[in-house]
Amino acid sequence: MKSSTEAVQSAAKEFLQFVNKGVSPYHVVEECKRRLLNAGFIELKESAQWDIKPSSKYFVTRNFSSLIAFAVGGGYQPGNGFSMIGAHTDSPCLRVKPRSKRTKQGCLQVGVECYGGGIWNTWFDRDLTVAGRVMVKSGDKLLHQLVHVSGPLLRIPHLAIHLQRDINDSFGPNKENHLVPILATAVQEELETGSSSSGDASSATNTAEKHHPALVKVLCSELGVEPEALLDFELCLTDTQPAALGGVYKEFIYSPRLDNLHSCYCALQGLMESCSGDTLDKDPNVRMITLYDNEEVGSESAQGAHSNLTELILSRLATSSCNPTAFQQAAPLSFMISADMAHAVHPNYQEKHEENHRPAFHKGPVIKFNSNQRYATTAVTASVVREVASQVGVPLQDVMVRNDSPCGSTIGPILAARLGVPVVDIGAPQLSMHSIREMCCTSSVLQSTSLFKGFFELFPSVRSRLVVE
């Protein structure tokens, strides 16, 4: 695939807007929902009856942190296949504790919990804020509202090198004691408000008392509610520095949450672009993206890949009074791309990579292999993706970890086992995975989007030529 610098940069800049808005899983779903509605998709509710029509586009959310969007082919009949791409909306971060109020040495602090496997030392000395969702009582209704405080509220300062001379040799912060951000000083709070809050939240009886009044005031100001209306919230700490293009040739993306908003965006964009022409009218399959929450902590939640969400949606679409085994027939005719970021070779740590499997920037998405089923890729599923990639002109790379190195995993094996659907694990190469600031190349956005668009348009044809007993 030969793409102009202008096309590569345009795709990368559009992704920057997406990732800058996706400051929590809830904001990711909100941004996906906005884009889908603008593209003519119709929102469905799990709790309602559906009237699905051919050549039409729909989406549904669960917990407002997971989303499934699908476009029904004009030739779809129950029992036909599903062309699917899966990714996840969550990223490692710090999350505000249910009772976060802490005070030490005259500093008002916010207790946080580590979510996922972050590189936690990268969270020191960053200008942090909060984003997520708040449950609010309005009259007799319990309402869900999103919040994102744009300015820097919090900071986790390093201890000076003069007080820990070995910090450059070894730095492993205690996650309970050292990862506690500072919100304000008690003396300034007293000057501003005339009183200072205690650091004890153990005896609090309502949500407002569980957190420092200064934090509660900011949240209420953002939401336009009184403190008494706050019921509960799920807040992520997030870096206030926006994603940006970098490098002397602007060939890199420096950004939070590349893992895995890069895959979410490219899957979303690939689906929408595949529906812009007339190919959907001729498609015998349902084109689908599945964006799950909680992958970073094992996927075992009502909105994770381990849940029944995908199976329930697929079975709804395959339901037929004249074909009671339509869902079972559809599984072997279906296919899923499990899209999650891959490790690019690090120039300073090349020995960490298997010598023949060193993915590089600009050389295409990476197919992931692991014989111990940490990835779901097989020779069959890899061949399908290679055939699609060759037809759309997108280069591909391979990766396998060293025998003396642990291997991460994805939603791929989970969904392959749960659904009995062929799955390939694939992802764009990146550096600094699970850091607060990650890095990938600009070309990966257009390459991945083009591959995913091509997959939706070409898979039924490729599947018809696949001969595997």
Coordinates of C-alpha atoms in Angstrom, one line a residue:
M1 CA 0.0 0.0 0.0
K2 CA 1.6 3.3 -1.1
S3 CA 0.1 6.1 0.8
S4 CA 0.9 9.8 0.6
T5 CA 2.5 11.6 3.5
E6 CA -0.7 13.7 3.5
A7 CA -3.0 10.7 3.9
V8 CA -0.8 9.2 6.6
Q9 CA -0.7 12.5 8.6
S10 CA -4.4 13.1 8.1
A11 CA -5.4 9.7 9.5
A12 CA -3.0 10.1 12.4
K13 CA -4.3 13.6 13.3
E14 CA -7.9 12.3 13.3
F15 CA -6.8 9.5 15.7
L16 CA -5.3 12.1 18.0
Q17 CA -8.7 13.7 18.3
F18 CA -10.2 10.4 19.2
V19 CA -7.6 9.4 21.9
N20 CA -7.7 12.9 23.4
K21 CA -11.4 12.6 24.0
G22 CA -11.2 9.0 25.2
V23 CA -9.9 9.8 28.7
S24 CA -11.8 6.9 30.3
P25 CA -13.6 3.8 29.0
Y26 CA -16.9 5.7 29.4
H27 CA -15.6 8.6 27.3
V28 CA -14.3 6.1 24.7
V29 CA -17.8 4.7 24.3
E30 CA -19.3 8.2 24.2
E31 CA -16.9 9.2 21.4
C32 CA -17.6 6.0 19.5
K33 CA -21.4 6.6 19.9
R34 CA -21.1 10.1 18.6
R35 CA -19.2 9.0 15.5
L36 CA -21.5 6.1 14.8
L37 CA -24.6 8.3 15.1
N38 CA -23.1 10.7 12.7
A39 CA -22.4 7.8 10.3
G40 CA -26.1 6.7 10.3
F41 CA -25.9 3.9 12.8
I42 CA -29.0 3.3 15.0
E43 CA -28.7 2.8 18.7
L44 CA -30.3 -0.3 20.2
K45 CA -31.0 -1.2 23.8
E46 CA -30.2 -4.7 25.2
S47 CA -33.5 -4.6 27.1
A48 CA -35.7 -3.9 24.1
Q49 CA -36.9 -6.0 21.1
W50 CA -35.0 -5.5 17.9
D51 CA -36.2 -5.2 14.4
I52 CA -33.0 -5.7 12.4
K53 CA -33.1 -5.0 8.6
P54 CA -30.6 -5.9 5.8
S55 CA -28.2 -3.2 4.7
S56 CA -28.7 -1.3 8.0
K57 CA -26.3 -0.3 10.8
Y58 CA -26.7 -0.5 14.5
F59 CA -24.9 -0.4 17.8
V60 CA -25.5 -1.3 21.5
T61 CA -23.6 -0.5 24.7
R62 CA -23.3 -2.2 28.0
N63 CA -22.3 -0.4 31.2
F64 CA -21.5 2.5 28.9
S65 CA -17.9 1.1 28.9
S66 CA -18.3 -1.6 26.2
L67 CA -19.8 -1.2 22.7
I68 CA -20.8 -3.5 19.9
A69 CA -21.5 -2.0 16.5
F70 CA -22.6 -3.9 13.4
A71 CA -23.7 -3.5 9.8
V72 CA -26.0 -6.1 8.4
G73 CA -25.2 -7.2 4.9
G74 CA -27.8 -7.0 2.2
G75 CA -27.5 -10.7 1.6
Y76 CA -27.5 -11.8 5.2
Q77 CA -29.6 -14.8 6.2
P78 CA -29.6 -16.4 9.7
G79 CA -26.8 -19.0 9.6
N80 CA -24.5 -16.8 7.6
G81 CA -21.2 -15.7 9.1
F82 CA -20.1 -12.7 11.2
S83 CA -17.0 -10.7 10.2
M84 CA -15.7 -9.3 13.5
I85 CA -13.0 -7.2 15.0
G86 CA -12.5 -7.0 18.7
A87 CA -10.5 -4.6 20.9
H88 CA -10.7 -3.1 24.4
T89 CA -11.6 0.3 25.8
D90 CA -9.7 0.2 29.0
S91 CA -6.0 1.1 29.7
P92 CA -3.9 0.8 32.9
C93 CA -4.4 3.8 35.2
L94 CA -4.9 4.9 38.7
R95 CA -8.5 5.1 39.9
V96 CA -9.9 7.1 42.8
K97 CA -10.8 4.9 45.8
P98 CA -14.4 4.8 47.2
R99 CA -13.1 6.6 50.3
S100 CA -10.3 8.7 49.0
K101 CA -9.8 11.4 51.6
R102 CA -6.3 11.4 53.1
T103 CA -4.2 14.1 54.8
K104 CA -0.5 13.8 55.6
Q105 CA 2.0 16.4 56.7
G106 CA -0.4 19.3 55.9
C107 CA -1.2 17.9 52.4
L108 CA -4.6 17.0 51.1
Q109 CA -4.2 13.7 49.2
V110 CA -6.5 11.5 47.1
G111 CA -6.3 7.7 47.7
V112 CA -6.0 5.8 44.4
E113 CA -6.0 2.1 43.4
C114 CA -3.8 0.7 40.6
Y115 CA -5.9 -0.6 37.7
G116 CA -4.1 -3.1 35.5
G117 CA -0.4 -3.5 35.0
G118 CA 0.9 0.0 34.5
I119 CA 4.5 1.2 34.5
W120 CA 3.7 3.2 37.7
N121 CA 6.9 5.1 38.0
T122 CA 5.9 7.0 34.8
W123 CA 3.0 8.5 36.7
F124 CA 5.3 10.5 38.9
D125 CA 5.7 14.2 38.2
R126 CA 2.9 14.3 35.6
D127 CA 0.1 16.9 35.6
L128 CA -2.9 14.8 36.4
T129 CA -6.6 15.2 36.4
V130 CA -9.7 13.0 36.8
A131 CA -12.2 11.7 34.3
G132 CA -15.0 9.0 34.4
R133 CA -18.6 8.7 35.4
V134 CA -20.6 9.9 38.3
M135 CA -24.0 8.6 39.5
V136 CA -26.2 11.5 40.5
K137 CA -29.7 11.6 42.1
S138 CA -32.1 14.0 40.3
G139 CA -35.5 13.9 41.8
D140 CA -36.4 10.2 42.0
K141 CA -34.0 9.2 39.2
L142 CA -30.5 7.9 39.4
L143 CA -28.6 9.4 36.5
H144 CA -25.3 8.5 34.9
Q145 CA -23.1 11.5 34.0
L146 CA -19.6 11.8 32.5
V147 CA -17.1 14.1 33.9
H148 CA -13.6 15.3 32.7
V149 CA -11.9 18.1 34.5
S150 CA -9.6 19.6 31.9
G151 CA -7.0 21.4 34.0
P152 CA -4.3 19.8 36.2
L153 CA -5.7 18.9 39.7
L154 CA -3.3 16.3 41.0
R155 CA 0.4 15.4 41.1
I156 CA 2.5 12.6 42.4
P157 CA 5.9 14.2 43.2
H158 CA 9.2 12.3 43.2
L159 CA 11.3 12.2 46.2
A160 CA 14.5 14.3 45.5
I161 CA 17.6 12.3 44.5
H162 CA 19.4 13.8 47.5
L163 CA 17.1 11.7 49.8
Q164 CA 17.4 8.5 47.7
R165 CA 20.8 8.3 46.1
D166 CA 20.1 4.9 44.5
I167 CA 17.0 6.0 42.6
N168 CA 18.7 5.7 39.2
D169 CA 19.8 2.2 40.0
S170 CA 16.5 0.9 41.3
F171 CA 13.1 2.6 41.7
G172 CA 10.2 0.5 42.7
P173 CA 7.5 2.7 44.4
N174 CA 5.3 1.1 47.1
K175 CA 2.0 1.2 45.3
E176 CA 0.0 1.9 48.5
N177 CA 2.2 4.5 50.1
H178 CA 4.0 6.3 47.3
L179 CA 1.4 6.5 44.5
V180 CA -0.8 9.0 46.4
P181 CA -1.4 12.3 44.5
I182 CA -1.5 15.7 46.2
L183 CA -4.6 17.7 45.7
A184 CA -3.9 20.8 47.9
T185 CA -2.3 22.0 51.1
A186 CA -4.4 22.2 54.3
V187 CA -3.3 25.7 54.9
Q188 CA -4.4 26.9 51.5
E189 CA -7.7 25.2 51.9
E190 CA -8.3 27.0 55.2
L191 CA -7.4 30.3 53.6
E192 CA -9.8 29.6 50.7
T193 CA -12.7 28.1 52.6
G194 CA -12.3 29.1 56.2
S195 CA -12.0 25.5 57.4
S196 CA -9.8 22.5 56.7
S197 CA -11.1 18.9 56.1
S198 CA -10.0 16.0 58.1
G199 CA -8.1 13.1 56.5
D200 CA -10.4 10.5 58.0
A201 CA -13.0 9.0 55.7
S202 CA -13.6 5.8 57.6
S203 CA -16.7 7.1 59.4
A204 CA -18.2 9.0 56.4
T205 CA -21.9 8.3 55.8
N206 CA -22.4 9.8 52.4
T207 CA -20.4 10.2 49.2
A208 CA -19.5 13.8 49.7
E209 CA -17.9 13.0 53.1
K210 CA -15.7 10.2 51.7
H211 CA -13.7 12.7 49.7
H212 CA -12.0 16.0 50.3
P213 CA -14.5 18.9 50.0
A214 CA -12.2 20.5 47.4
L215 CA -12.5 17.5 45.1
V216 CA -16.2 17.3 45.6
K217 CA -16.6 21.0 44.8
V218 CA -14.7 20.6 41.5
L219 CA -16.9 17.6 40.5
C220 CA -20.1 19.3 41.4
S221 CA -19.1 22.5 39.5
E222 CA -18.4 20.4 36.4
L223 CA -21.7 18.5 36.7
G224 CA -23.9 21.4 37.9
V225 CA -25.2 19.5 40.9
E226 CA -25.1 19.9 44.7
P227 CA -22.8 17.6 46.8
E228 CA -25.9 15.9 48.3
A229 CA -26.8 14.6 44.8
L230 CA -23.6 12.6 44.4
L231 CA -24.3 8.9 44.8
D232 CA -21.0 7.3 43.7
F233 CA -18.5 7.5 40.9
E234 CA -15.8 5.7 39.0
L235 CA -12.9 8.1 38.3
C236 CA -9.7 7.5 36.4
L237 CA -6.6 9.7 36.8
T238 CA -5.5 10.8 33.4
D239 CA -2.6 12.9 32.1
T240 CA -3.5 16.4 31.0
Q241 CA -0.9 16.5 28.3
P242 CA -2.6 15.7 25.0
A243 CA -1.5 13.2 22.4
A244 CA 0.8 14.7 19.7
L245 CA 2.8 14.0 16.5
G246 CA 6.5 13.9 17.2
G247 CA 9.9 13.2 15.7
V248 CA 11.8 15.4 13.3
Y249 CA 9.7 14.1 10.5
K250 CA 6.4 14.0 12.5
E251 CA 6.4 10.2 12.0
F252 CA 5.6 9.3 15.6
I253 CA 2.6 9.5 17.8
Y254 CA 3.3 10.3 21.5
S255 CA 0.1 9.6 23.4
P256 CA -1.6 8.1 26.5
R257 CA -3.7 5.0 26.0
L258 CA -2.4 3.8 22.6
D259 CA -3.0 0.3 24.1
N260 CA -5.7 0.0 23.1
L261 CA -7.5 3.0 21.7
H262 CA -5.4 2.7 18.6
S263 CA -7.1 -0.6 17.8
C264 CA -10.6 0.7 18.9
Y265 CA -10.3 3.7 16.6
C266 CA -9.0 1.7 13.6
A267 CA -11.7 -0.9 14.0
L268 CA -14.4 1.8 14.3
Q269 CA -13.0 3.7 11.3
G270 CA -12.6 0.5 9.2
L271 CA -16.3 -0.5 9.9
M272 CA -17.7 2.9 9.0
E273 CA -15.5 3.3 5.9
S274 CA -16.5 -0.2 4.7
C275 CA -20.2 0.9 4.8
S276 CA -19.7 4.1 2.8
G277 CA -19.9 2.4 -0.6
D278 CA -22.2 -0.3 -2.0
T279 CA -20.3 -3.4 -0.8
L280 CA -22.6 -3.8 2.3
D281 CA -25.6 -4.3 0.0
K282 CA -24.0 -7.4 -1.5
D283 CA -22.4 -8.8 1.8
P284 CA -23.8 -12.1 3.0
N285 CA -22.3 -11.5 6.5
V286 CA -22.8 -9.2 9.4
R287 CA -19.8 -6.8 9.9
M288 CA -19.2 -6.2 13.6
I289 CA -16.8 -4.5 16.0
T290 CA -16.8 -5.5 19.7
L291 CA -15.1 -3.1 22.1
Y292 CA -14.8 -4.5 25.6
D293 CA -14.0 -3.0 29.0
N294 CA -11.8 -4.7 31.6
E295 CA -9.3 -6.5 29.3
E296 CA -6.4 -5.1 31.4
V297 CA -7.7 -6.9 34.5
G298 CA -8.7 -10.3 33.0
S299 CA -12.0 -9.5 31.1
E300 CA -14.1 -11.3 33.8
S301 CA -16.9 -8.8 34.2
A302 CA -20.4 -8.2 32.8
Q303 CA -18.9 -5.9 30.2
G304 CA -15.7 -7.9 29.5
A305 CA -14.8 -10.3 26.8
H306 CA -15.4 -13.2 29.2
S307 CA -19.1 -12.1 29.6
N308 CA -22.1 -13.4 27.6
L309 CA -22.4 -10.1 25.7
T310 CA -21.0 -11.2 22.4
E311 CA -22.8 -14.5 22.4
L312 CA -26.1 -12.9 23.2
I313 CA -25.8 -10.3 20.4
L314 CA -24.7 -12.9 17.8
S315 CA -27.5 -15.3 18.8
R316 CA -30.1 -12.5 18.6
L317 CA -28.9 -11.7 15.0
A318 CA -28.9 -15.4 14.0
T319 CA -32.3 -16.2 15.5
S320 CA -34.6 -17.9 13.0
S321 CA -37.9 -19.7 13.5
C322 CA -37.3 -21.8 10.4
N323 CA -33.6 -22.6 11.3
P324 CA -33.1 -23.4 15.0
T325 CA -29.4 -24.2 14.5
A326 CA -28.6 -21.0 12.7
F327 CA -26.3 -19.7 15.4
Q328 CA -24.3 -23.0 15.5
Q329 CA -24.0 -22.9 11.7
A330 CA -22.7 -19.3 11.8
A331 CA -19.8 -20.0 14.1
P332 CA -17.5 -21.9 11.6
L333 CA -18.4 -19.4 8.9
S334 CA -17.4 -16.5 11.1
F335 CA -14.0 -14.9 11.9
M336 CA -12.6 -12.5 14.4
I337 CA -9.6 -10.2 14.4
S338 CA -8.5 -9.7 18.0
A339 CA -6.8 -6.3 17.6
D340 CA -4.4 -5.3 20.4
M341 CA -1.1 -3.5 20.2
A342 CA 2.1 -5.3 19.6
H343 CA 5.7 -4.7 20.9
A344 CA 7.9 -3.0 18.4
V345 CA 11.6 -3.8 18.6
H346 CA 13.3 -1.4 21.1
P347 CA 16.7 -0.2 19.8
N348 CA 18.1 -0.1 23.3
Y349 CA 16.8 -3.5 24.3
Q350 CA 16.9 -5.6 21.1
E351 CA 18.0 -8.6 23.0
K352 CA 14.5 -8.8 24.6
H353 CA 13.1 -9.8 21.2
E354 CA 13.3 -13.2 19.5
E355 CA 15.9 -12.6 16.8
N356 CA 13.7 -13.4 13.8
H357 CA 10.6 -11.7 15.2
R358 CA 11.4 -8.1 15.7
P359 CA 8.5 -5.9 14.5
A360 CA 9.5 -2.4 13.3
F361 CA 7.7 0.9 12.8
H362 CA 6.2 1.5 9.3
K363 CA 6.3 -2.1 8.2
G364 CA 2.7 -3.0 8.9
P365 CA 0.4 -4.6 11.5
V366 CA 1.9 -7.5 13.4
I367 CA 0.4 -11.0 13.5
K368 CA 1.0 -12.5 17.0
F369 CA 1.8 -16.2 17.5
N370 CA 2.1 -18.3 20.6
S371 CA 1.9 -22.1 20.6
N372 CA 0.8 -22.1 24.2
Q373 CA -2.4 -20.3 23.2
R374 CA -1.6 -17.0 24.8
Y375 CA -2.7 -15.7 21.4
A376 CA -5.4 -17.4 19.3
T377 CA -3.6 -17.2 15.9
T378 CA -3.5 -20.4 13.8
A379 CA -2.0 -21.1 10.4
V380 CA -5.5 -20.9 9.0
T381 CA -6.5 -17.6 10.6
A382 CA -3.1 -16.1 9.8
S383 CA -3.5 -17.2 6.1
V384 CA -6.9 -15.5 5.9
V385 CA -5.5 -12.2 7.1
R386 CA -2.5 -12.5 4.8
E387 CA -4.8 -13.0 1.9
V388 CA -6.9 -9.9 2.8
A389 CA -3.7 -7.8 3.4
S390 CA -2.3 -8.8 0.0
Q391 CA -5.4 -7.7 -1.8
V392 CA -5.5 -4.3 -0.1
G393 CA -1.7 -3.8 -0.2
V394 CA -1.0 -3.6 3.5
P395 CA 2.3 -5.2 4.7
L396 CA 2.3 -7.5 7.7
Q397 CA 4.8 -8.6 10.3
D398 CA 5.1 -11.6 12.6
V399 CA 6.0 -11.7 16.3
M400 CA 6.6 -14.5 18.8
V401 CA 8.2 -14.0 22.2
R402 CA 11.4 -15.7 23.3
N403 CA 11.2 -19.0 25.1
D404 CA 12.8 -17.3 28.2
S405 CA 10.3 -14.5 28.2
P406 CA 6.7 -14.4 29.5
C407 CA 4.0 -13.7 27.0
G408 CA 1.0 -11.4 27.4
S409 CA -2.4 -12.4 26.3
T410 CA -5.5 -10.7 24.7
I411 CA -9.2 -11.2 24.3
G412 CA -8.4 -13.5 21.4
P413 CA -8.1 -16.8 23.2
I414 CA -11.1 -16.0 25.4
L415 CA -13.4 -15.4 22.5
A416 CA -12.0 -18.3 20.4
A417 CA -12.9 -20.6 23.3
R418 CA -16.2 -19.0 24.2
L419 CA -17.6 -18.7 20.7
G420 CA -15.8 -21.5 18.8
V421 CA -15.0 -18.9 16.1
P422 CA -11.6 -18.8 14.3
V423 CA -9.5 -15.9 15.6
V424 CA -6.3 -14.2 14.7
D425 CA -4.4 -11.9 17.1
I426 CA -3.0 -8.8 15.4
G427 CA -1.8 -5.3 16.5
A428 CA 0.1 -2.2 15.5
P429 CA 3.7 -2.0 16.8
Q430 CA 4.4 0.4 19.6
L431 CA 6.9 1.2 22.3
S432 CA 6.5 2.1 26.0
M433 CA 3.4 -0.1 26.4
H434 CA 1.6 0.5 29.6
S435 CA 3.5 3.7 30.3
I436 CA 1.5 6.9 30.9
R437 CA 2.9 8.1 27.6
E438 CA 3.3 5.5 24.8
M439 CA 4.7 5.7 21.3
C440 CA 3.8 4.4 17.8
C441 CA 4.3 5.4 14.2
T442 CA 1.9 7.6 12.3
S443 CA 1.6 5.1 9.3
S444 CA 0.1 2.4 11.6
V445 CA -3.2 4.2 11.8
L446 CA -3.8 4.2 8.1
Q447 CA -2.4 0.7 7.6
S448 CA -4.6 -0.8 10.3
T449 CA -7.7 1.1 9.1
S450 CA -7.1 0.0 5.5
L451 CA -6.6 -3.6 6.6
F452 CA -9.7 -3.6 8.7
K453 CA -11.8 -2.0 6.0
G454 CA -10.5 -4.6 3.5
F455 CA -11.3 -7.4 6.0
F456 CA -14.9 -6.4 6.2
E457 CA -15.3 -6.1 2.5
L458 CA -13.3 -9.1 1.4
F459 CA -13.7 -11.8 4.1
P460 CA -16.8 -13.5 2.7
S461 CA -15.0 -14.0 -0.6
V462 CA -11.8 -15.2 1.0
R463 CA -13.8 -17.6 3.3
S464 CA -15.6 -19.1 0.3
R465 CA -12.2 -20.1 -1.1
L466 CA -10.9 -21.6 2.2
V467 CA -10.7 -25.4 2.1
V468 CA -10.1 -26.7 5.6
E469 CA -11.8 -29.8 6.9

